[in-house]
Short mmCIF file of C-alpha atoms in Angstrom, two decimals:
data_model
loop_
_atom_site.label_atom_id
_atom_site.label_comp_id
_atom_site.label_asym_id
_atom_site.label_seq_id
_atom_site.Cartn_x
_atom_site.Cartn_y
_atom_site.Cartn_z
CA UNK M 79 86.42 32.45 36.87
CA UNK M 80 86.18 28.62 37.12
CA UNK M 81 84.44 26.46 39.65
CA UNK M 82 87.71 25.16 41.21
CA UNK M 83 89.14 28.85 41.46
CA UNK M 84 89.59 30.28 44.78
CA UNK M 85 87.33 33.72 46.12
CA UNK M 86 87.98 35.68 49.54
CA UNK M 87 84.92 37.92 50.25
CA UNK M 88 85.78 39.07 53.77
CA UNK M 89 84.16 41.82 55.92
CA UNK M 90 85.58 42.13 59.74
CA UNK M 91 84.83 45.82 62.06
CA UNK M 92 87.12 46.20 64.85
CA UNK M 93 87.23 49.60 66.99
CA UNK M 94 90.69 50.76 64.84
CA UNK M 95 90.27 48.62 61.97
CA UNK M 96 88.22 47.46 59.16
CA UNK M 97 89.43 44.69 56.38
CA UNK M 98 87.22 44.40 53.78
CA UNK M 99 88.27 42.19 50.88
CA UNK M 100 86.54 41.00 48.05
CA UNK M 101 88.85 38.92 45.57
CA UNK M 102 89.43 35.97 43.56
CA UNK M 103 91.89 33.92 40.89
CA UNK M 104 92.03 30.58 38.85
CA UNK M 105 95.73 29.91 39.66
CA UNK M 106 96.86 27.31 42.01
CA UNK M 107 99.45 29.54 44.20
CA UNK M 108 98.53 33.30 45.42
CA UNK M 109 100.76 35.15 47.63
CA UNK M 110 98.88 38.40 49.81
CA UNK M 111 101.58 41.00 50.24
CA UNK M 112 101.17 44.36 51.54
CA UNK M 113 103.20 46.65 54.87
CA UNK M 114 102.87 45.24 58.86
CA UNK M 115 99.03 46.03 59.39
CA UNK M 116 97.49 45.70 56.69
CA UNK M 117 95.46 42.76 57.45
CA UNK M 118 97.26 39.93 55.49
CA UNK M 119 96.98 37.81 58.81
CA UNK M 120 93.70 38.75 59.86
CA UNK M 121 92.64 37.76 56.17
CA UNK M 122 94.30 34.35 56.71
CA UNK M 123 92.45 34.15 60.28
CA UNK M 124 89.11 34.40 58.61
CA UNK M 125 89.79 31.70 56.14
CA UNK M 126 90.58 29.59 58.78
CA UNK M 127 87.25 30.16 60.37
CA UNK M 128 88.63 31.66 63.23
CA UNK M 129 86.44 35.16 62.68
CA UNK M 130 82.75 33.56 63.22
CA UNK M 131 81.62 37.35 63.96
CA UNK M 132 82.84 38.11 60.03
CA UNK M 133 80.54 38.41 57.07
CA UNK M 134 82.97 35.89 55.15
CA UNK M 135 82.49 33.59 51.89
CA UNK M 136 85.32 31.87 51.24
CA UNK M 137 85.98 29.45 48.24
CA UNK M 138 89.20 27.58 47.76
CA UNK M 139 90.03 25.06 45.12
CA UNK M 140 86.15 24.92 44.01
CA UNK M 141 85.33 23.83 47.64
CA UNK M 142 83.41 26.92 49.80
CA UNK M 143 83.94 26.71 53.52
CA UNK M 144 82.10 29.54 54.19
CA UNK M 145 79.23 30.87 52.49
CA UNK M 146 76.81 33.22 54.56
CA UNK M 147 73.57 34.08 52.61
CA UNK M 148 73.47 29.91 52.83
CA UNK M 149 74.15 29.82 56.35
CA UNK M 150 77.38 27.44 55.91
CA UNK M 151 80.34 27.92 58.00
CA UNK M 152 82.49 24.90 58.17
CA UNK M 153 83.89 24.21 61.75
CA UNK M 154 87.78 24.76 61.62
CA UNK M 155 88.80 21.17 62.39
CA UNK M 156 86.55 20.33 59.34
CA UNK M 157 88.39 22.62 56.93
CA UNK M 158 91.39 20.65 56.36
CA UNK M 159 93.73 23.75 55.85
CA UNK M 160 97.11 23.19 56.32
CA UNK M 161 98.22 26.23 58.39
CA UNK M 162 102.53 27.42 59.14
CA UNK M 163 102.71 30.48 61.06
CA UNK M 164 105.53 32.64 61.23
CA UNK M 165 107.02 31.03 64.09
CA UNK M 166 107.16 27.61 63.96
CA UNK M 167 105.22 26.90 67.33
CA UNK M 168 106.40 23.01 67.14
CA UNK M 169 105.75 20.64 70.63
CA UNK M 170 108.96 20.68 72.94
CA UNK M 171 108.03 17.57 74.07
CA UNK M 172 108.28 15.58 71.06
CA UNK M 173 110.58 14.47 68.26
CA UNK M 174 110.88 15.96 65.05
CA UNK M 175 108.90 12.55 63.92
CA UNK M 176 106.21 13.15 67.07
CA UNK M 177 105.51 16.24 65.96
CA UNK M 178 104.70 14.94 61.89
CA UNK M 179 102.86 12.43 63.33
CA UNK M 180 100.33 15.12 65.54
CA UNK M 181 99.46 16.51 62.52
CA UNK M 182 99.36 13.51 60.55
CA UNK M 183 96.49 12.17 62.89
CA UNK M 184 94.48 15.03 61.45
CA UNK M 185 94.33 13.37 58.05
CA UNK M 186 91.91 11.01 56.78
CA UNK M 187 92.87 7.57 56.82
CA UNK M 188 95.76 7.89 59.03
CA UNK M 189 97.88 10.41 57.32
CA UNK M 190 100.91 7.60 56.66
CA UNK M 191 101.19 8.40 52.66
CA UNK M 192 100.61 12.26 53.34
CA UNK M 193 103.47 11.85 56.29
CA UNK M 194 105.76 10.08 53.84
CA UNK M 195 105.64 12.56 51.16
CA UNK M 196 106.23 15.40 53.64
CA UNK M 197 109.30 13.88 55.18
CA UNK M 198 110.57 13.31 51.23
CA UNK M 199 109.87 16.59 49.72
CA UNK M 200 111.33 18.63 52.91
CA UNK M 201 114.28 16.05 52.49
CA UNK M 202 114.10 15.53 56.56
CA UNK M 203 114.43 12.33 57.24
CA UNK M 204 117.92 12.51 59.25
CA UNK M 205 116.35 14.59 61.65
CA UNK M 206 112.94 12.41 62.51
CA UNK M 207 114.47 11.30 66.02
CA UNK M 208 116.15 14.39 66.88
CA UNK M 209 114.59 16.48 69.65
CA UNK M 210 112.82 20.13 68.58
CA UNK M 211 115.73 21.82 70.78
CA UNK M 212 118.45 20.34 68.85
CA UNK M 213 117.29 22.02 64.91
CA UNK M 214 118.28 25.05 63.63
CA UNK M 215 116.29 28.23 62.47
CA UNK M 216 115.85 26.34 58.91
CA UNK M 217 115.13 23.15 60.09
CA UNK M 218 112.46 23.92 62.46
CA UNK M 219 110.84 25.40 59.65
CA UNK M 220 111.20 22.32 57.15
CA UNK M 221 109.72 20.60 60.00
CA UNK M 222 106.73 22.67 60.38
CA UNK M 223 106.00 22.97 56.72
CA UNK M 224 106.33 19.43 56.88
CA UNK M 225 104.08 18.92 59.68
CA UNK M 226 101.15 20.86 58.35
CA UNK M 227 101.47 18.67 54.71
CA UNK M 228 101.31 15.43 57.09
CA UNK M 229 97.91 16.07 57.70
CA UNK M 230 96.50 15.56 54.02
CA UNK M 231 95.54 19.20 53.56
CA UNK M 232 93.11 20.18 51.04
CA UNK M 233 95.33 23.76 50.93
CA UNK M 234 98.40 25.14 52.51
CA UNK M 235 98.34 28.83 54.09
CA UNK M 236 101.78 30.10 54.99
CA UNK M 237 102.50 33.43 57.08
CA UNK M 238 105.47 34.73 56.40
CA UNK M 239 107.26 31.02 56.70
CA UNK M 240 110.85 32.83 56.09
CA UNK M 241 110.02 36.57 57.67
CA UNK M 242 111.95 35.20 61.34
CA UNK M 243 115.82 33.76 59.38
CA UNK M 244 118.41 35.46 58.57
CA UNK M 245 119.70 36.20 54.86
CA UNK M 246 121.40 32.99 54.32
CA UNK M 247 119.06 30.89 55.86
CA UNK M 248 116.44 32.17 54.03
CA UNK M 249 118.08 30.92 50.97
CA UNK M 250 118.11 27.53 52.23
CA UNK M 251 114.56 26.82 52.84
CA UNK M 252 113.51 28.51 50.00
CA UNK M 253 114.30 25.73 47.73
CA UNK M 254 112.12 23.64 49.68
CA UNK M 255 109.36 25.96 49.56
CA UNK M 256 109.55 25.97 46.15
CA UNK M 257 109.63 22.37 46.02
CA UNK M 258 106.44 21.87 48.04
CA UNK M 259 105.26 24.32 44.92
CA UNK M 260 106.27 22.70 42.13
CA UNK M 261 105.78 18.57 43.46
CA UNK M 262 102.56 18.91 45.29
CA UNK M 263 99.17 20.04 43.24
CA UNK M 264 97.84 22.07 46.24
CA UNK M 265 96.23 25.35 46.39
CA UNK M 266 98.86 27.60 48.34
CA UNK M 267 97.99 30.70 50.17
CA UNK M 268 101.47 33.12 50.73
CA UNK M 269 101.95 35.72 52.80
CA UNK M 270 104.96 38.15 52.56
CA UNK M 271 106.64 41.33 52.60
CA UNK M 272 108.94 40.61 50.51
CA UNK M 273 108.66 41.65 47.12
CA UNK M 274 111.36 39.45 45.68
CA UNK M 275 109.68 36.78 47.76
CA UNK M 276 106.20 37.44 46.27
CA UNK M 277 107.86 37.28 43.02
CA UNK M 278 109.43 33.83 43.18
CA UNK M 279 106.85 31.87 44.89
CA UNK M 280 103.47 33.23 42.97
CA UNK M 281 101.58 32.72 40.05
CA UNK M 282 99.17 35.48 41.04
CA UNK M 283 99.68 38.25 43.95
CA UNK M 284 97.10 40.36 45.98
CA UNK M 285 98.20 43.24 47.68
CA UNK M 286 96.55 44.84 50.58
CA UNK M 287 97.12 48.23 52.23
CA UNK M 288 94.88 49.14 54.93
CA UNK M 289 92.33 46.19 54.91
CA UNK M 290 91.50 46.46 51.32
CA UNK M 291 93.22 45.17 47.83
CA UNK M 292 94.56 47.60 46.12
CA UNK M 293 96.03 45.59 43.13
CA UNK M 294 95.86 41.89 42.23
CA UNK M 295 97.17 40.02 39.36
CA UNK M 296 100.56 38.63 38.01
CA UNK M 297 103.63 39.45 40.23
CA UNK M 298 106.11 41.08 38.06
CA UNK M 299 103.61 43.40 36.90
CA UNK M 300 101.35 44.44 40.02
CA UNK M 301 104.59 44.83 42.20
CA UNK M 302 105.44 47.84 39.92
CA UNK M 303 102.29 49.58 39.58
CA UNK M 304 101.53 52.61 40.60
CA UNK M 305 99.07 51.44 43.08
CA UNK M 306 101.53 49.68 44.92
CA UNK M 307 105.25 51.37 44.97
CA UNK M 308 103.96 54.04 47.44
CA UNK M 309 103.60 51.11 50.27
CA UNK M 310 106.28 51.83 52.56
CA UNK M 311 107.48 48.50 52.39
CA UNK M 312 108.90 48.88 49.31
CA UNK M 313 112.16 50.60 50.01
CA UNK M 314 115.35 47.30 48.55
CA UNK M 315 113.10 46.23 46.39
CA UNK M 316 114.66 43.45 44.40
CA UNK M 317 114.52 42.78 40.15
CA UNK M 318 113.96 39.41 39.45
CA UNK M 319 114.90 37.53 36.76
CA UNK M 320 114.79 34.24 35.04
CA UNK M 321 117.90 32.89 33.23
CA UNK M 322 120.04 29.80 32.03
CA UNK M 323 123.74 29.00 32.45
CA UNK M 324 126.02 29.55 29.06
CA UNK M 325 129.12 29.20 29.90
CA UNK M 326 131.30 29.18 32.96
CA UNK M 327 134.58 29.71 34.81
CA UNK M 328 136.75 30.66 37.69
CA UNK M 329 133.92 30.41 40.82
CA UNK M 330 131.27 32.11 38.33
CA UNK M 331 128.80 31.92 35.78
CA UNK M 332 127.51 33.75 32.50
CA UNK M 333 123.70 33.27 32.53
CA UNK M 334 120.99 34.37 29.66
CA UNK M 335 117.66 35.64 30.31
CA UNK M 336 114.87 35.12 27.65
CA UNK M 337 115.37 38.71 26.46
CA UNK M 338 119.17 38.13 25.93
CA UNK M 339 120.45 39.73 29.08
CA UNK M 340 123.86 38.20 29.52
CA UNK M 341 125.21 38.43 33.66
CA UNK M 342 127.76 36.82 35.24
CA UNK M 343 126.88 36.24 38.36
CA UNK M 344 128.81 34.86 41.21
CA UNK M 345 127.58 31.38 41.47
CA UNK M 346 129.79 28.21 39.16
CA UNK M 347 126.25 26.58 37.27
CA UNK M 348 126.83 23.61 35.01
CA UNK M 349 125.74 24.87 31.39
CA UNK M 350 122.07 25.42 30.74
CA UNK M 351 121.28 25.60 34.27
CA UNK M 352 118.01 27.80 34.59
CA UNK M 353 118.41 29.98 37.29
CA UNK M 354 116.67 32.34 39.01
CA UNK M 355 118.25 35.61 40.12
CA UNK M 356 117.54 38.93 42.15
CA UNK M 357 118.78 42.38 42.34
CA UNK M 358 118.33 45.57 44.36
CA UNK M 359 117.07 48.30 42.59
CA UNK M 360 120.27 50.50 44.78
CA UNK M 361 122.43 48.10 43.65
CA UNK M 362 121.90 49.27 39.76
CA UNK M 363 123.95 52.03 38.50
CA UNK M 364 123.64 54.03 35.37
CA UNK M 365 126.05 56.29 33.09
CA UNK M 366 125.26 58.04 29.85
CA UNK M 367 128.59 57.64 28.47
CA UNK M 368 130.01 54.06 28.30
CA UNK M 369 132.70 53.20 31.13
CA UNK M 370 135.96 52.09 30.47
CA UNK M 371 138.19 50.17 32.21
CA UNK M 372 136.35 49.04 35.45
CA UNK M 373 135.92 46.31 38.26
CA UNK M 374 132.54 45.40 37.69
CA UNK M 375 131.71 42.30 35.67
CA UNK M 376 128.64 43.67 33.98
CA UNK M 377 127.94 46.53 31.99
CA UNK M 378 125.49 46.66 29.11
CA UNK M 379 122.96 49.12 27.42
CA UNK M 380 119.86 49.92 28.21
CA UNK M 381 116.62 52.26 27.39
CA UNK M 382 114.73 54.67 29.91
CA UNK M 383 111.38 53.88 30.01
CA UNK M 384 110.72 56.14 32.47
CA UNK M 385 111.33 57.56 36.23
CA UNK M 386 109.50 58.65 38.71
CA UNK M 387 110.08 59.48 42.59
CA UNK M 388 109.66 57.93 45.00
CA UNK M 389 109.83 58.48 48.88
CA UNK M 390 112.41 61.11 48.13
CA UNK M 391 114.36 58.66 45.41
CA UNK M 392 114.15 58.51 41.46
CA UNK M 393 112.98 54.96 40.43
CA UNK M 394 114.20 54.24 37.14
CA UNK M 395 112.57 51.93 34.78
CA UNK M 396 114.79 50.26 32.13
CA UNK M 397 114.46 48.18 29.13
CA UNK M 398 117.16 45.96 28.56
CA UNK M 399 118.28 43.11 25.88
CA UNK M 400 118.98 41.59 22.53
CA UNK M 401 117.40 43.47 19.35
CA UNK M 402 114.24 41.50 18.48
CA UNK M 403 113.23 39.77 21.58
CA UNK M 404 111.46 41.42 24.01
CA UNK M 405 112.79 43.65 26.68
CA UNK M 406 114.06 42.56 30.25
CA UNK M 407 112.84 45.06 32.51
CA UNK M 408 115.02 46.69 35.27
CA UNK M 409 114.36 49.20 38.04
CA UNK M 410 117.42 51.18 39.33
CA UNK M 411 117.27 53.42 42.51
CA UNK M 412 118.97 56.43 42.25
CA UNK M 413 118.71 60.09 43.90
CA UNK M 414 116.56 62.41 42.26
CA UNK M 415 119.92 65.24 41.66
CA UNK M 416 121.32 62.54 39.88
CA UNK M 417 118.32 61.63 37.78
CA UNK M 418 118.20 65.57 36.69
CA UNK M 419 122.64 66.17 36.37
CA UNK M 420 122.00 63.04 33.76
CA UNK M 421 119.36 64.18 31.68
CA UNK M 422 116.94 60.86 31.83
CA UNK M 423 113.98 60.84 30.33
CA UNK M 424 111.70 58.32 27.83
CA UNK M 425 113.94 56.58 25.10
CA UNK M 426 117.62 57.71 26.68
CA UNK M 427 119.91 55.71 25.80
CA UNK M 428 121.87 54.69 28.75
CA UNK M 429 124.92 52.21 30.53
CA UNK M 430 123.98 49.76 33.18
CA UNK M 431 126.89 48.86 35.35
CA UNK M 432 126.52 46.38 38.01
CA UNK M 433 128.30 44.15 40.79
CA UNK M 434 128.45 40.56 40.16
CA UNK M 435 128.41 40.69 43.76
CA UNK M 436 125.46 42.07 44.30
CA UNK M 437 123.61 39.20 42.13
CA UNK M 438 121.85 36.76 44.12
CA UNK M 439 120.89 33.58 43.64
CA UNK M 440 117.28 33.41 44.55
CA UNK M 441 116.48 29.59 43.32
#
């Protein structure tokens, strides 16, 4: 592990709970999942120093804030953390632009260039004189996100910054979430419950179940491990899938994933597009032999890698694709009776129908 990587070494007794984390990663953006309670906010409470009772070292971009067998425990107005809770908690009293500028007089010299670039990236400028009461769901969040990059943070923690919209708001601030990613070179700190969430926004995921990790390491793979599908959250859980626009017509697209997965999808995308799209496992279906005339747009085959149950359903891993690249992976939901009345098992050759409707566009 490299000197600017992050670590979490966190110990914290209550009466009815215990976290006890010990964990670290090189890349830049991390997102802690895991069910309500399992101690992703207290976590995020300790790095902000707000645990002083806590045996805690914490390192983040090569920088420790705390670091106990050396005594050092950095005050939390000395940390620098950028911090967006789940609900927005922005001042009543003030503009949209008096609210970016309380937490730009946090940063060092002033703030006015980290202020700037907030406003920019969360593409708020219209809304700078408007009052708090006056946004909507979305925008109050823009505006928070915003206001915690105004103050020139050496990191950005997020709790659940999309857990309190609805659906379709959801997948309006995400693009600016992933923005904030991609445009600013801070470390980022994500929490969710959302597993399609965890898998667009990280580079590396830790998951935690009762105070303690119980799997960390690249999204797409820890998010299907055995260690983690019991978690109760885990019932929708989406597939998600890079891709790129081929062709296009009529309201929808035909997009490619690396492994040759072709999808139309509901969404018109000028021609090599990329894309990035996601699924419910429920919303995959299966036959043995290959349908014939039907409604839905696609239906290709497919390989069982495997099934297994889970809280009383049959999870069903597929391998998808063009010969000679390597396999998409797919998870279907099905019920167990139907798992057995097919016949799956390892190497069955299978259809895959599904909706173009149920394809969403996740960025």
């Amino acid at each position: 592990m490299s000197e600017t990587a992050t670590r979490l070494q966190v110990q914290l007794k209550r009466p009815a709970f215990e976290l006890e984390v010990d964990v670290g990663w090189d890349q830049r953006v991390a997102v802690v999942f895991g069910p309500s309670g399992s101690g992703k906010s207290t976590l995020f409470e300790a790095i902000l120093g707000l645990h002083p009772a806590a045996s805690v070292r914490v390192r983040i971009g090569g920088l420790w804030l705390d670091r106990a067998e050396r005594g050092l425990h950095l005050p939390v107005e000395q940390r620098q953390l950028g911090w967006v809770p789940q609900d927005p908690t922005l001042f009543p009293h003030l503009t949209v632009e008096g609210n970016l500028r309380f937490g730009a007089a946090r940063a060092r010299g002033g703030g006015a260039g980290s202020l700037a670039r907030a406003v920019d990236v969360l593409e708020i400028g219209d809304l700078l004189g408007r009052r708090v009461d006056e946004l909507s769901g979305g925008e109050r969040q823009r505006v928070a996100i915003a206001r915690a990059l105004a103050s020139g943070p050496r990191a950005l923690l997020m709790d659940e910054p999309l857990a309190a919209l609805d659906l379709p708001l959801r997948g309006r601030v995400l693009p600016y979430l992933l923005r904030v990613r991609d445009e600013l070179d801070l470390p980022i700190l994500y929490i969710t419950h959302d597993p399609g969430e965890a898998i667009v926004v990280g580079e590396v995921v830790v998951v935690l179940d009762a105070g303690r990790v119980v799997a960390s390491g690249p999204p797409r793979e820890v998010l299907w491990s055995r260690a983690v599908l019991p978690l109760s959250e885990l019932l929708g859980i989406d597939n998600v899938l890079d891709a790129r626009a081929v062709e296009g017509a009529g309201g929808e697209s035909t997009v490619e994933t690396a492994g040759g997965l072709r999808l139309v999808i509901p969404t018109p995308l000028p021609r090599g597009e990329a894309v990035r799209i996601g699924l419910r496992a429920q919303d995959v279906l299966i036959a043995i032999d290959a349908p014939g005339r039907i409604s839905a747009r696609n239906v290709f085959p497919a390989r069982v890698a495997r099934w297994e149950l889970h809280d009383g359903d049959a999870l069903v891993h597929l391998e998808v694709g063009r010969e000679g690249r390597p396999p998409e992976r797919l998870v279907a939901k099905i019920t167990p009776a139907a798992a057995e009345k097919l016949g799956l098992g390892p190497g069955c050759p299978v259809y895959v129908v599904i909706k173009a409707q149920a394809i969403r566009r996740l960025a």
